mmCIF file of C-alpha atoms in Angstrom:
data_model
loop_
_atom_site.group_PDB
_atom_site.id
_atom_site.type_symbol
_atom_site.label_atom_id
_atom_site.label_comp_id
_atom_site.label_asym_id
_atom_site.label_seq_id
_atom_site.Cartn_x
_atom_site.Cartn_y
_atom_site.Cartn_z
ATOM 1 C CA MET K 26 -38.512 9.681 11.564
ATOM 2 C CA ASN K 27 -41.357 10.634 14.038
ATOM 3 C CA ASN K 28 -44.893 9.359 13.869
ATOM 4 C CA ALA K 29 -46.504 12.436 12.430
ATOM 5 C CA LYS K 30 -44.060 12.345 9.485
ATOM 6 C CA LYS K 31 -44.562 8.698 8.739
ATOM 7 C CA LEU K 32 -48.315 9.156 8.593
ATOM 8 C CA THR K 33 -48.076 11.737 5.832
ATOM 9 C CA ALA K 34 -47.399 8.987 3.320
ATOM 10 C CA VAL K 35 -50.973 8.009 3.149
ATOM 11 C CA ALA K 36 -51.795 11.358 1.579
ATOM 12 C CA ILE K 37 -49.266 10.613 -1.187
ATOM 13 C CA ALA K 38 -50.468 7.132 -1.717
ATOM 14 C CA ALA K 39 -54.000 8.394 -2.300
ATOM 15 C CA ALA K 40 -52.854 10.162 -5.522
ATOM 16 C CA ILE K 41 -51.111 7.074 -7.014
ATOM 17 C CA ALA K 42 -52.818 4.560 -9.219
ATOM 18 C CA VAL K 43 -51.872 1.048 -8.366
ATOM 19 C CA SER K 44 -51.523 -2.055 -10.595
ATOM 20 C CA CYS K 45 -52.011 -4.925 -8.146
ATOM 21 C CA ALA K 46 -55.087 -6.578 -6.889
ATOM 22 C CA GLY K 47 -55.930 -6.085 -3.142
ATOM 23 C CA CYS K 48 -55.965 -8.824 -0.612
ATOM 24 C CA ALA K 49 -58.137 -8.019 2.257
ATOM 25 C CA ASP K 50 -56.510 -10.454 4.778
ATOM 26 C CA GLN K 51 -57.354 -9.100 8.248
ATOM 27 C CA SER K 52 -55.662 -12.022 10.149
ATOM 28 C CA TRP K 53 -52.873 -11.004 12.579
ATOM 29 C CA SER K 54 -49.433 -10.151 11.361
ATOM 30 C CA TYR K 55 -47.438 -9.607 14.590
ATOM 31 C CA LYS K 56 -48.260 -10.473 18.191
ATOM 32 C CA ALA K 57 -46.887 -10.554 21.670
ATOM 33 C CA ASP K 58 -47.317 -12.941 24.452
ATOM 34 C CA GLU K 59 -50.350 -14.444 22.778
ATOM 35 C CA ASP K 60 -52.839 -11.716 23.827
ATOM 36 C CA VAL K 61 -51.597 -8.589 21.853
ATOM 37 C CA SER K 62 -51.671 -8.531 18.037
ATOM 38 C CA ILE K 63 -52.069 -6.242 14.923
ATOM 39 C CA SER K 64 -53.778 -7.029 11.786
ATOM 40 C CA ALA K 65 -52.463 -7.802 8.370
ATOM 41 C CA GLY K 66 -53.715 -4.424 7.233
ATOM 42 C CA ALA K 67 -51.652 -2.646 9.916
ATOM 43 C CA TYR K 68 -48.531 -4.431 8.551
ATOM 44 C CA ILE K 69 -49.412 -3.321 4.873
ATOM 45 C CA TYR K 70 -49.927 0.178 6.194
ATOM 46 C CA ASN K 71 -46.414 0.141 7.786
ATOM 47 C CA LEU K 72 -44.876 -1.231 4.547
ATOM 48 C CA LEU K 73 -46.563 1.504 2.547
ATOM 49 C CA ASN K 74 -45.082 4.126 4.799
ATOM 50 C CA GLY K 75 -41.687 2.452 4.699
ATOM 51 C CA TYR K 76 -41.844 2.447 0.881
ATOM 52 C CA TYR K 77 -42.623 6.072 0.649
ATOM 53 C CA GLU K 78 -39.963 6.990 3.273
ATOM 54 C CA ALA K 79 -37.449 5.190 1.069
ATOM 55 C CA TYR K 80 -38.830 6.751 -2.039
ATOM 56 C CA ASP K 81 -38.401 10.188 -0.722
ATOM 57 C CA LYS K 82 -34.612 9.454 -0.235
ATOM 58 C CA VAL K 83 -34.134 8.652 -3.930
ATOM 59 C CA GLU K 84 -32.648 11.370 -5.918
ATOM 60 C CA SER K 85 -34.783 12.043 -9.112
ATOM 61 C CA PRO K 86 -37.031 8.955 -8.608
ATOM 62 C CA ASP K 87 -38.898 9.516 -11.856
ATOM 63 C CA GLU K 88 -35.843 8.911 -13.747
ATOM 64 C CA VAL K 89 -34.905 5.603 -12.035
ATOM 65 C CA LYS K 90 -35.642 2.501 -14.192
ATOM 66 C CA ASP K 91 -36.394 0.167 -11.158
ATOM 67 C CA ILE K 92 -37.284 2.161 -8.125
ATOM 68 C CA LEU K 93 -37.114 -1.020 -5.843
ATOM 69 C CA LYS K 94 -33.476 -1.528 -6.573
ATOM 70 C CA ALA K 95 -32.539 2.109 -6.002
ATOM 71 C CA GLU K 96 -30.155 2.484 -3.105
ATOM 72 C CA VAL K 97 -30.874 4.686 -0.119
ATOM 73 C CA THR K 98 -29.438 5.319 3.316
ATOM 74 C CA ASP K 99 -31.343 5.904 6.468
ATOM 75 C CA SER K 100 -30.692 9.367 8.276
ATOM 76 C CA ASP K 101 -29.360 7.596 11.315
ATOM 77 C CA GLU K 102 -25.602 7.938 11.769
ATOM 78 C CA GLY K 103 -23.689 4.980 10.579
ATOM 79 C CA ALA K 104 -26.824 3.502 8.841
ATOM 80 C CA GLU K 105 -26.114 1.012 6.068
ATOM 81 C CA THR K 106 -27.196 1.508 2.491
ATOM 82 C CA LYS K 107 -30.168 -0.542 1.244
ATOM 83 C CA THR K 108 -32.348 -0.990 -1.678
ATOM 84 C CA VAL K 109 -35.680 0.834 -1.570
ATOM 85 C CA GLU K 110 -37.404 -2.519 -1.407
ATOM 86 C CA GLN K 111 -35.362 -3.816 1.565
ATOM 87 C CA TYR K 112 -35.633 -0.483 3.272
ATOM 88 C CA ALA K 113 -39.476 -0.764 3.092
ATOM 89 C CA TYR K 114 -39.491 -4.290 4.533
ATOM 90 C CA ASP K 115 -37.115 -3.354 7.266
ATOM 91 C CA LYS K 116 -39.183 -0.371 8.265
ATOM 92 C CA ALA K 117 -42.405 -2.242 8.258
ATOM 93 C CA ASP K 118 -40.914 -4.811 10.544
ATOM 94 C CA GLU K 119 -39.538 -2.156 12.898
ATOM 95 C CA THR K 120 -42.842 -0.216 12.967
ATOM 96 C CA SER K 121 -44.954 -3.453 13.390
ATOM 97 C CA GLN K 122 -42.811 -4.618 16.280
ATOM 98 C CA LYS K 123 -43.192 -1.249 17.893
ATOM 99 C CA MET K 124 -46.774 -1.316 17.606
ATOM 100 C CA VAL K 125 -47.272 -4.584 19.552
ATOM 101 C CA VAL K 126 -44.754 -3.453 22.163
ATOM 102 C CA ILE K 127 -46.842 -0.274 22.740
ATOM 103 C CA GLU K 128 -49.966 -2.460 22.941
ATOM 104 C CA SER K 129 -48.179 -4.588 25.433
ATOM 105 C CA LEU K 130 -46.870 -1.839 27.491
ATOM 106 C CA PHE K 131 -50.279 0.052 27.365
ATOM 107 C CA LYS K 132 -51.816 -3.036 28.832
ATOM 108 C CA SER K 133 -49.252 -3.773 31.349
ATOM 109 C CA TYR K 134 -49.294 -0.293 32.771
ATOM 110 C CA GLY K 135 -52.997 -0.277 33.127
ATOM 111 C CA LEU K 136 -53.641 2.673 30.949
ATOM 112 C CA GLU K 137 -56.994 3.465 29.354
ATOM 113 C CA LEU K 138 -57.559 5.036 25.988
ATOM 114 C CA ASP K 139 -58.114 8.825 26.180
ATOM 115 C CA GLU K 140 -61.363 9.073 24.417
ATOM 116 C CA THR K 141 -61.203 12.772 23.744
ATOM 117 C CA GLU K 142 -57.913 12.375 21.980
ATOM 118 C CA ASP K 143 -58.865 9.217 20.257
ATOM 119 C CA GLU K 144 -62.095 10.724 18.909
ATOM 120 C CA ALA K 145 -60.181 13.789 17.716
ATOM 121 C CA ALA K 146 -57.598 11.620 15.947
ATOM 122 C CA LYS K 147 -60.545 9.467 14.466
ATOM 123 C CA SER K 148 -62.370 12.593 13.212
ATOM 124 C CA TYR K 149 -59.139 13.584 11.292
ATOM 125 C CA ALA K 150 -58.453 9.993 10.109
ATOM 126 C CA SER K 151 -61.868 9.939 8.570
ATOM 127 C CA GLN K 152 -60.993 12.896 6.333
ATOM 128 C CA VAL K 153 -57.892 11.143 5.030
ATOM 129 C CA TRP K 154 -59.806 7.901 4.677
ATOM 130 C CA THR K 155 -62.250 9.630 2.428
ATOM 131 C CA THR K 156 -59.592 10.737 0.094
ATOM 132 C CA ALA K 157 -57.443 7.550 0.288
ATOM 133 C CA LYS K 158 -60.109 4.931 0.617
ATOM 134 C CA ASN K 159 -59.908 3.307 -2.795
ATOM 135 C CA THR K 160 -56.220 3.096 -2.979
ATOM 136 C CA LEU K 161 -55.819 1.835 0.580
ATOM 137 C CA GLU K 162 -58.406 -0.884 0.216
ATOM 138 C CA GLU K 163 -56.968 -2.096 -3.024
ATOM 139 C CA TYR K 164 -53.735 -2.513 -1.212
ATOM 140 C CA GLY K 165 -55.485 -4.565 1.545
ATOM 141 C CA ILE K 166 -55.882 -1.864 4.197
ATOM 142 C CA SER K 167 -59.290 -1.827 5.735
ATOM 143 C CA GLU K 168 -60.773 1.204 7.375
ATOM 144 C CA GLU K 169 -60.592 -0.471 10.682
ATOM 145 C CA SER K 170 -56.763 -1.185 10.236
ATOM 146 C CA PHE K 171 -56.345 2.477 8.932
ATOM 147 C CA ASN K 172 -58.084 3.961 12.013
ATOM 148 C CA TYR K 173 -55.988 1.793 14.344
ATOM 149 C CA CYS K 174 -52.818 2.926 12.780
ATOM 150 C CA TYR K 175 -53.837 6.579 12.408
ATOM 151 C CA ALA K 176 -55.675 7.107 15.563
ATOM 152 C CA ASP K 177 -55.735 4.413 18.336
ATOM 153 C CA TYR K 178 -52.031 3.507 18.076
ATOM 154 C CA ASN K 179 -50.850 7.071 18.039
ATOM 155 C CA VAL K 180 -52.984 8.059 21.024
ATOM 156 C CA LYS K 181 -51.625 4.888 22.907
ATOM 157 C CA TYR K 182 -48.159 5.680 21.916
ATOM 158 C CA GLY K 183 -48.417 9.215 23.330
ATOM 159 C CA GLN K 184 -49.998 7.827 26.618
ATOM 160 C CA VAL K 185 -47.079 5.236 27.098
ATOM 161 C CA PHE K 186 -44.521 8.030 26.409
ATOM 162 C CA GLU K 187 -46.176 10.247 29.064
ATOM 163 C CA HIS K 188 -46.396 7.419 31.437
ATOM 164 C CA LEU K 189 -42.705 7.136 31.372
ATOM 165 C CA TYR K 190 -41.356 10.648 30.914
ATOM 166 C CA GLY K 191 -44.320 12.943 32.061
ATOM 167 C CA LYS K 192 -45.043 14.300 35.505
ATOM 168 C CA ASP K 193 -44.744 11.594 38.037
ATOM 169 C CA GLY K 194 -43.744 9.191 35.324
ATOM 170 C CA GLU K 195 -41.299 6.302 35.815
ATOM 171 C CA GLN K 196 -38.415 8.277 34.246
ATOM 172 C CA ALA K 197 -39.993 11.704 34.691
ATOM 173 C CA VAL K 198 -38.263 14.677 33.205
ATOM 174 C CA SER K 199 -38.253 17.882 35.426
ATOM 175 C CA ASP K 200 -39.135 21.366 34.160
ATOM 176 C CA ASP K 201 -35.586 22.490 34.936
ATOM 177 C CA GLU K 202 -34.257 19.665 32.555
ATOM 178 C CA LEU K 203 -36.698 20.693 29.846
ATOM 179 C CA LYS K 204 -35.683 24.408 30.332
ATOM 180 C CA THR K 205 -31.959 23.437 30.017
ATOM 181 C CA TYR K 206 -32.725 21.410 27.003
ATOM 182 C CA PHE K 207 -34.604 24.213 25.291
ATOM 183 C CA ASN K 208 -31.980 26.821 26.042
ATOM 184 C CA ASP K 209 -29.220 24.562 24.662
ATOM 185 C CA ASN K 210 -31.000 23.495 21.530
ATOM 186 C CA TYR K 211 -33.554 26.161 20.433
ATOM 187 C CA THR K 212 -33.693 29.815 19.460
ATOM 188 C CA GLY K 213 -36.828 31.757 19.785
ATOM 189 C CA TYR K 214 -38.039 34.428 17.513
ATOM 190 C CA ALA K 215 -40.794 37.003 16.821
ATOM 191 C CA TYR K 216 -41.127 39.176 13.809
ATOM 192 C CA PHE K 217 -43.465 41.316 11.686
ATOM 193 C CA THR K 218 -43.360 42.444 8.243
ATOM 194 C CA LEU K 219 -44.338 45.487 6.113
ATOM 195 C CA SER K 220 -44.946 45.044 2.348
ATOM 196 C CA MET K 221 -43.913 47.905 0.019
ATOM 197 C CA ALA K 222 -46.349 46.808 -2.736
ATOM 198 C CA ASP K 223 -49.029 49.128 -3.852
ATOM 199 C CA THR K 224 -51.801 48.897 -6.493
ATOM 200 C CA ASN K 225 -52.152 51.401 -9.411
ATOM 201 C CA GLU K 226 -55.251 52.498 -11.157
ATOM 202 C CA GLU K 227 -55.020 49.588 -13.635
ATOM 203 C CA GLY K 228 -54.883 47.151 -10.706
ATOM 204 C CA GLU K 229 -51.264 46.301 -11.197
ATOM 205 C CA SER K 230 -48.824 45.813 -8.334
ATOM 206 C CA VAL K 231 -46.265 48.562 -8.087
ATOM 207 C CA ALA K 232 -43.769 49.829 -5.613
ATOM 208 C CA LYS K 233 -44.786 52.466 -3.009
ATOM 209 C CA SER K 234 -43.351 55.952 -3.239
ATOM 210 C CA ALA K 235 -39.867 56.906 -2.340
ATOM 211 C CA GLU K 236 -41.287 58.877 0.683
ATOM 212 C CA GLU K 237 -42.999 55.662 1.856
ATOM 213 C CA PHE K 238 -39.844 53.840 1.642
ATOM 214 C CA GLU K 239 -38.048 56.528 3.651
ATOM 215 C CA LYS K 240 -40.712 56.346 6.325
ATOM 216 C CA ALA K 241 -40.359 52.647 6.515
ATOM 217 C CA ASP K 242 -36.729 52.885 7.008
ATOM 218 C CA SER K 243 -37.074 55.406 9.749
ATOM 219 C CA ASP K 244 -39.814 53.767 11.501
ATOM 220 C CA PHE K 245 -38.230 50.257 11.570
ATOM 221 C CA ASN K 246 -34.949 51.634 12.841
ATOM 222 C CA THR K 247 -36.921 53.395 15.610
ATOM 223 C CA TYR K 248 -38.411 50.011 16.648
ATOM 224 C CA VAL K 249 -34.886 48.683 16.902
ATOM 225 C CA SER K 250 -33.836 51.679 18.987
ATOM 226 C CA MET K 251 -36.866 51.139 21.373
ATOM 227 C CA ILE K 252 -35.624 47.495 22.002
ATOM 228 C CA ASN K 253 -32.021 48.629 22.619
ATOM 229 C CA GLY K 254 -33.432 51.314 24.850
ATOM 230 C CA GLY K 255 -35.173 48.980 27.071
ATOM 231 C CA SER K 256 -38.683 48.682 25.553
ATOM 232 C CA ASP K 257 -40.282 45.342 25.491
ATOM 233 C CA TYR K 258 -41.436 43.652 22.348
ATOM 234 C CA LYS K 259 -45.172 44.346 22.951
ATOM 235 C CA SER K 260 -44.542 47.973 23.176
ATOM 236 C CA VAL K 261 -42.911 47.895 19.809
ATOM 237 C CA VAL K 262 -45.859 46.027 18.251
ATOM 238 C CA ARG K 263 -48.244 48.606 19.653
ATOM 239 C CA LYS K 264 -46.289 51.535 18.148
ATOM 240 C CA TYR K 265 -46.066 49.669 14.833
ATOM 241 C CA ALA K 266 -49.821 49.015 14.955
ATOM 242 C CA SER K 267 -50.439 52.707 15.714
ATOM 243 C CA ASP K 268 -48.049 53.920 12.944
ATOM 244 C CA TYR K 269 -49.658 51.882 10.357
ATOM 245 C CA GLU K 270 -53.447 51.710 11.692
ATOM 246 C CA LEU K 271 -53.434 48.044 12.435
ATOM 247 C CA SER K 272 -56.160 46.520 14.524
ATOM 248 C CA THR K 273 -54.684 42.876 14.947
ATOM 249 C CA ASP K 274 -51.248 41.716 15.950
ATOM 250 C CA PRO K 275 -48.930 41.137 12.876
ATOM 251 C CA THR K 276 -46.524 38.945 14.927
ATOM 252 C CA TYR K 277 -45.145 35.584 13.707
ATOM 253 C CA SER K 278 -43.361 33.753 16.629
ATOM 254 C CA GLY K 279 -41.999 30.353 17.320
ATOM 255 C CA SER K 280 -38.496 28.698 17.546
ATOM 256 C CA ILE K 281 -35.895 27.113 15.349
ATOM 257 C CA LYS K 282 -33.931 23.975 16.379
ATOM 258 C CA ASN K 283 -30.299 24.803 16.287
ATOM 259 C CA GLY K 284 -28.579 22.890 13.380
ATOM 260 C CA ASP K 285 -31.852 22.256 11.483
ATOM 261 C CA ASP K 286 -31.157 22.363 7.870
ATOM 262 C CA SER K 287 -34.873 23.593 7.149
ATOM 263 C CA THR K 288 -36.638 25.816 9.460
ATOM 264 C CA GLY K 289 -39.349 27.242 7.330
ATOM 265 C CA LEU K 290 -38.039 30.874 7.870
ATOM 266 C CA ASP K 291 -36.823 33.057 5.091
ATOM 267 C CA ALA K 292 -33.208 32.330 4.663
ATOM 268 C CA GLU K 293 -32.072 35.943 5.314
ATOM 269 C CA VAL K 294 -34.346 36.120 8.309
ATOM 270 C CA GLU K 295 -32.940 32.984 9.754
ATOM 271 C CA ALA K 296 -29.242 34.078 9.159
ATOM 272 C CA LYS K 297 -29.862 37.376 10.995
ATOM 273 C CA LEU K 298 -31.843 35.815 13.677
ATOM 274 C CA LYS K 299 -28.780 33.427 14.412
ATOM 275 C CA GLU K 300 -26.504 36.521 14.727
ATOM 276 C CA LEU K 301 -28.739 38.279 17.326
ATOM 277 C CA GLY K 302 -28.168 37.891 20.933
ATOM 278 C CA GLU K 303 -30.974 37.334 23.345
ATOM 279 C CA GLY K 304 -33.289 40.387 23.759
ATOM 280 C CA LYS K 305 -31.993 41.963 20.626
ATOM 281 C CA ALA K 306 -33.632 43.152 17.504
ATOM 282 C CA ALA K 307 -32.641 43.986 13.816
ATOM 283 C CA VAL K 308 -34.303 45.133 10.540
ATOM 284 C CA ILE K 309 -33.475 43.652 7.188
ATOM 285 C CA THR K 310 -35.262 43.987 3.824
ATOM 286 C CA THR K 311 -35.861 41.246 1.161
ATOM 287 C CA GLY K 312 -36.857 41.725 -2.541
ATOM 288 C CA SER K 313 -36.949 44.932 -4.408
ATOM 289 C CA ASP K 314 -39.292 47.525 -5.555
ATOM 290 C CA ALA K 315 -42.894 46.066 -5.262
ATOM 291 C CA THR K 316 -41.670 42.795 -3.792
ATOM 292 C CA THR K 317 -39.759 44.534 -0.917
ATOM 293 C CA LEU K 318 -40.551 43.429 2.493
ATOM 294 C CA TYR K 319 -39.319 44.988 5.649
ATOM 295 C CA TYR K 320 -38.749 42.612 8.665
ATOM 296 C CA PHE K 321 -38.492 43.631 12.181
ATOM 297 C CA ILE K 322 -36.875 40.483 13.790
ATOM 298 C CA TYR K 323 -36.655 39.927 17.591
ATOM 299 C CA ARG K 324 -34.891 37.261 19.488
ATOM 300 C CA PRO K 325 -36.645 37.004 22.876
ATOM 301 C CA LYS K 326 -34.817 36.210 26.039
ATOM 302 C CA ASN K 327 -35.090 32.542 27.041
ATOM 303 C CA SER K 328 -36.677 33.752 30.267
ATOM 304 C CA GLU K 329 -39.501 35.301 28.397
ATOM 305 C CA ILE K 330 -40.594 32.093 26.818
ATOM 306 C CA GLU K 331 -39.697 29.278 29.179
ATOM 307 C CA ASP K 332 -43.047 29.474 30.833
ATOM 308 C CA TYR K 333 -44.470 27.586 27.736
ATOM 309 C CA LEU K 334 -43.863 24.488 29.830
ATOM 310 C CA THR K 335 -47.153 25.018 31.612
ATOM 311 C CA GLU K 336 -49.109 25.176 28.516
ATOM 312 C CA ALA K 337 -51.546 22.230 27.727
ATOM 313 C CA SER K 338 -51.787 22.830 23.984
ATOM 314 C CA THR K 339 -50.025 24.564 21.133
ATOM 315 C CA GLU K 340 -52.749 27.074 20.490
ATOM 316 C CA PRO K 341 -51.451 30.643 20.725
ATOM 317 C CA THR K 342 -52.265 32.709 23.935
ATOM 318 C CA ILE K 343 -53.340 36.158 23.273
ATOM 319 C CA ALA K 344 -53.783 39.159 25.588
ATOM 320 C CA PRO K 345 -55.500 42.515 24.882
ATOM 321 C CA ALA K 346 -53.388 45.619 24.966
ATOM 322 C CA ASN K 347 -54.776 48.931 26.247
ATOM 323 C CA ASP K 348 -55.130 50.250 22.651
ATOM 324 C CA GLY K 349 -57.086 47.270 21.502
ATOM 325 C CA VAL K 350 -54.340 45.598 19.501
ATOM 326 C CA TYR K 351 -53.960 41.920 20.320
ATOM 327 C CA ILE K 352 -50.545 40.764 21.098
ATOM 328 C CA TYR K 353 -49.333 37.250 20.792
ATOM 329 C CA ASP K 354 -47.247 35.907 23.757
ATOM 330 C CA LEU K 355 -43.758 34.857 22.568
ATOM 331 C CA LYS K 356 -44.444 31.419 23.946
ATOM 332 C CA SER K 357 -46.872 30.653 21.209
ATOM 333 C CA GLY K 358 -46.411 27.353 19.443
ATOM 334 C CA TYR K 359 -44.629 25.610 22.387
ATOM 335 C CA SER K 360 -45.960 22.829 24.554
ATOM 336 C CA HIS K 361 -44.692 20.680 27.259
ATOM 337 C CA TYR K 362 -45.371 17.504 25.343
ATOM 338 C CA SER K 363 -43.828 18.635 21.971
ATOM 339 C CA LEU K 364 -40.436 19.604 23.679
ATOM 340 C CA LEU K 365 -40.443 16.503 25.781
ATOM 341 C CA ASN K 366 -40.988 14.413 22.681
ATOM 342 C CA ASP K 367 -38.140 15.983 20.966
ATOM 343 C CA MET K 368 -35.904 15.543 24.099
ATOM 344 C CA LYS K 369 -36.782 11.947 24.792
ATOM 345 C CA SER K 370 -37.946 10.289 21.418
ATOM 346 C CA ASP K 371 -34.540 8.563 20.835
ATOM 347 C CA ASP K 372 -34.435 7.248 24.294
ATOM 348 C CA PHE K 373 -38.054 5.922 23.926
ATOM 349 C CA ASP K 374 -37.248 4.191 20.590
ATOM 350 C CA ASP K 375 -34.311 2.491 22.457
ATOM 351 C CA PHE K 376 -36.621 1.510 25.229
ATOM 352 C CA ILE K 377 -39.182 0.013 22.813
ATOM 353 C CA LYS K 378 -36.425 -1.988 21.086
ATOM 354 C CA GLU K 379 -35.201 -3.340 24.403
ATOM 355 C CA THR K 380 -38.790 -4.184 25.528
ATOM 356 C CA ALA K 381 -39.466 -6.073 22.240
ATOM 357 C CA ALA K 382 -36.925 -8.575 23.241
ATOM 358 C CA LYS K 383 -38.718 -9.243 26.506
ATOM 359 C CA VAL K 384 -42.289 -9.360 25.248
ATOM 360 C CA ASN K 385 -41.694 -12.299 22.700
ATOM 361 C CA VAL K 386 -42.867 -10.687 19.565
ATOM 362 C CA THR K 387 -43.956 -13.230 17.032
ATOM 363 C CA LYS K 388 -44.382 -12.709 13.266
ATOM 364 C CA ASN K 389 -46.940 -14.437 11.157
ATOM 365 C CA THR K 390 -44.545 -15.081 8.380
ATOM 366 C CA ALA K 391 -47.188 -16.774 6.071
ATOM 367 C CA ALA K 392 -49.370 -13.606 6.173
ATOM 368 C CA ILE K 393 -46.571 -11.108 5.894
ATOM 369 C CA LYS K 394 -44.972 -12.781 2.834
ATOM 370 C CA LYS K 395 -48.146 -12.250 0.949
ATOM 371 C CA TYR K 396 -47.455 -8.490 0.724
ATOM 372 C CA LYS K 397 -44.869 -7.190 -1.465
ATOM 373 C CA ALA K 398 -43.265 -3.689 -1.850
ATOM 374 C CA LYS K 399 -43.742 -3.964 -5.556
ATOM 375 C CA MET K 400 -47.427 -3.517 -5.260
ATOM 376 C CA PHE K 401 -46.802 0.225 -4.422
ATOM 377 C CA VAL K 402 -44.905 0.906 -7.670
ATOM 378 C CA THR K 403 -46.803 2.570 -10.427
ATOM 379 C CA LYS K 404 -46.497 1.483 -14.113
ATOM 380 C CA ASP K 405 -45.033 4.851 -15.017
ATOM 381 C CA SER K 406 -42.294 4.630 -12.482
ATOM 382 C CA ASP K 407 -41.601 1.089 -13.339
ATOM 383 C CA GLU K 408 -41.079 1.841 -17.022
ATOM 384 C CA ALA K 409 -38.998 5.054 -16.413
#
């Protein structure tokens, strides 16, 4: 599970009433080589995330009498089945060790905290803290510990990762390797839609006329013929914008990772996309009557989107067309770092585990044992 997904647990925690008394012990919980350590609050934060990661794996958790004894299995192949309680402790231990290893590597590589990234992370963290403050403090997580886990640590993690795999890194990944990885593992897409809903005099949603349905059929099939005839995607969008008097680009674009169970796309759109060859387009309709949506789906050629490697951010790039319509580049949503992270995250985790054995990670057992996974269990779930 990546860092971003782990951090979402605090948002869930903010909505849960707790039954335990907080212990604001900020002494160290894990350290390495005597000069690198993390607080007890950071350990509690990791335990909280481990608990909710396990909780999410339980089928119908509200119906479980003792949630801590419910059995779950990690997503890793060959992972053993554990109770929610043991899973939480193991994940907290794993993440806490990772934190001190990252701190140790950050120091040994002579890296300096990127203040711009750190301030941006802290700004977002402050918004989450405002919502979760009372709950997290009751658990024993101070704002300082929360900011470290949510901001400082994740920025340092990214910098150590880039130091290894980024440009001129110790194990640098070339652009050609990234392109090959993308082509082997991802399918790009771009699409726009047309709703066939209208509003009658009473303000009710009704289907458009038969003539408008016929026009949509004809127009959308024309757009497919344009692609098949050699026109590029932007030309199709400009025609669509002209046909339906649009002033802004209607495109949604991105990629799906091959084999992912959940892509965020409509199921019919995803199925059709996977059937398409590079540079091909198709039309499908979903719904019926007033809920009908026409989809124009395009699968770009990999050569059209692989220049995303030079992008410094995930913000979409737009370019004005001659008729005033803004067209999103098909590389929107891609970045060098996001693909690199997807490609090398497992290798990085293995590297961290190997390094942990070399930097002499020490646990403050007396401090750690003071915090139990049961403090995250609500009264209602305990009595289910």
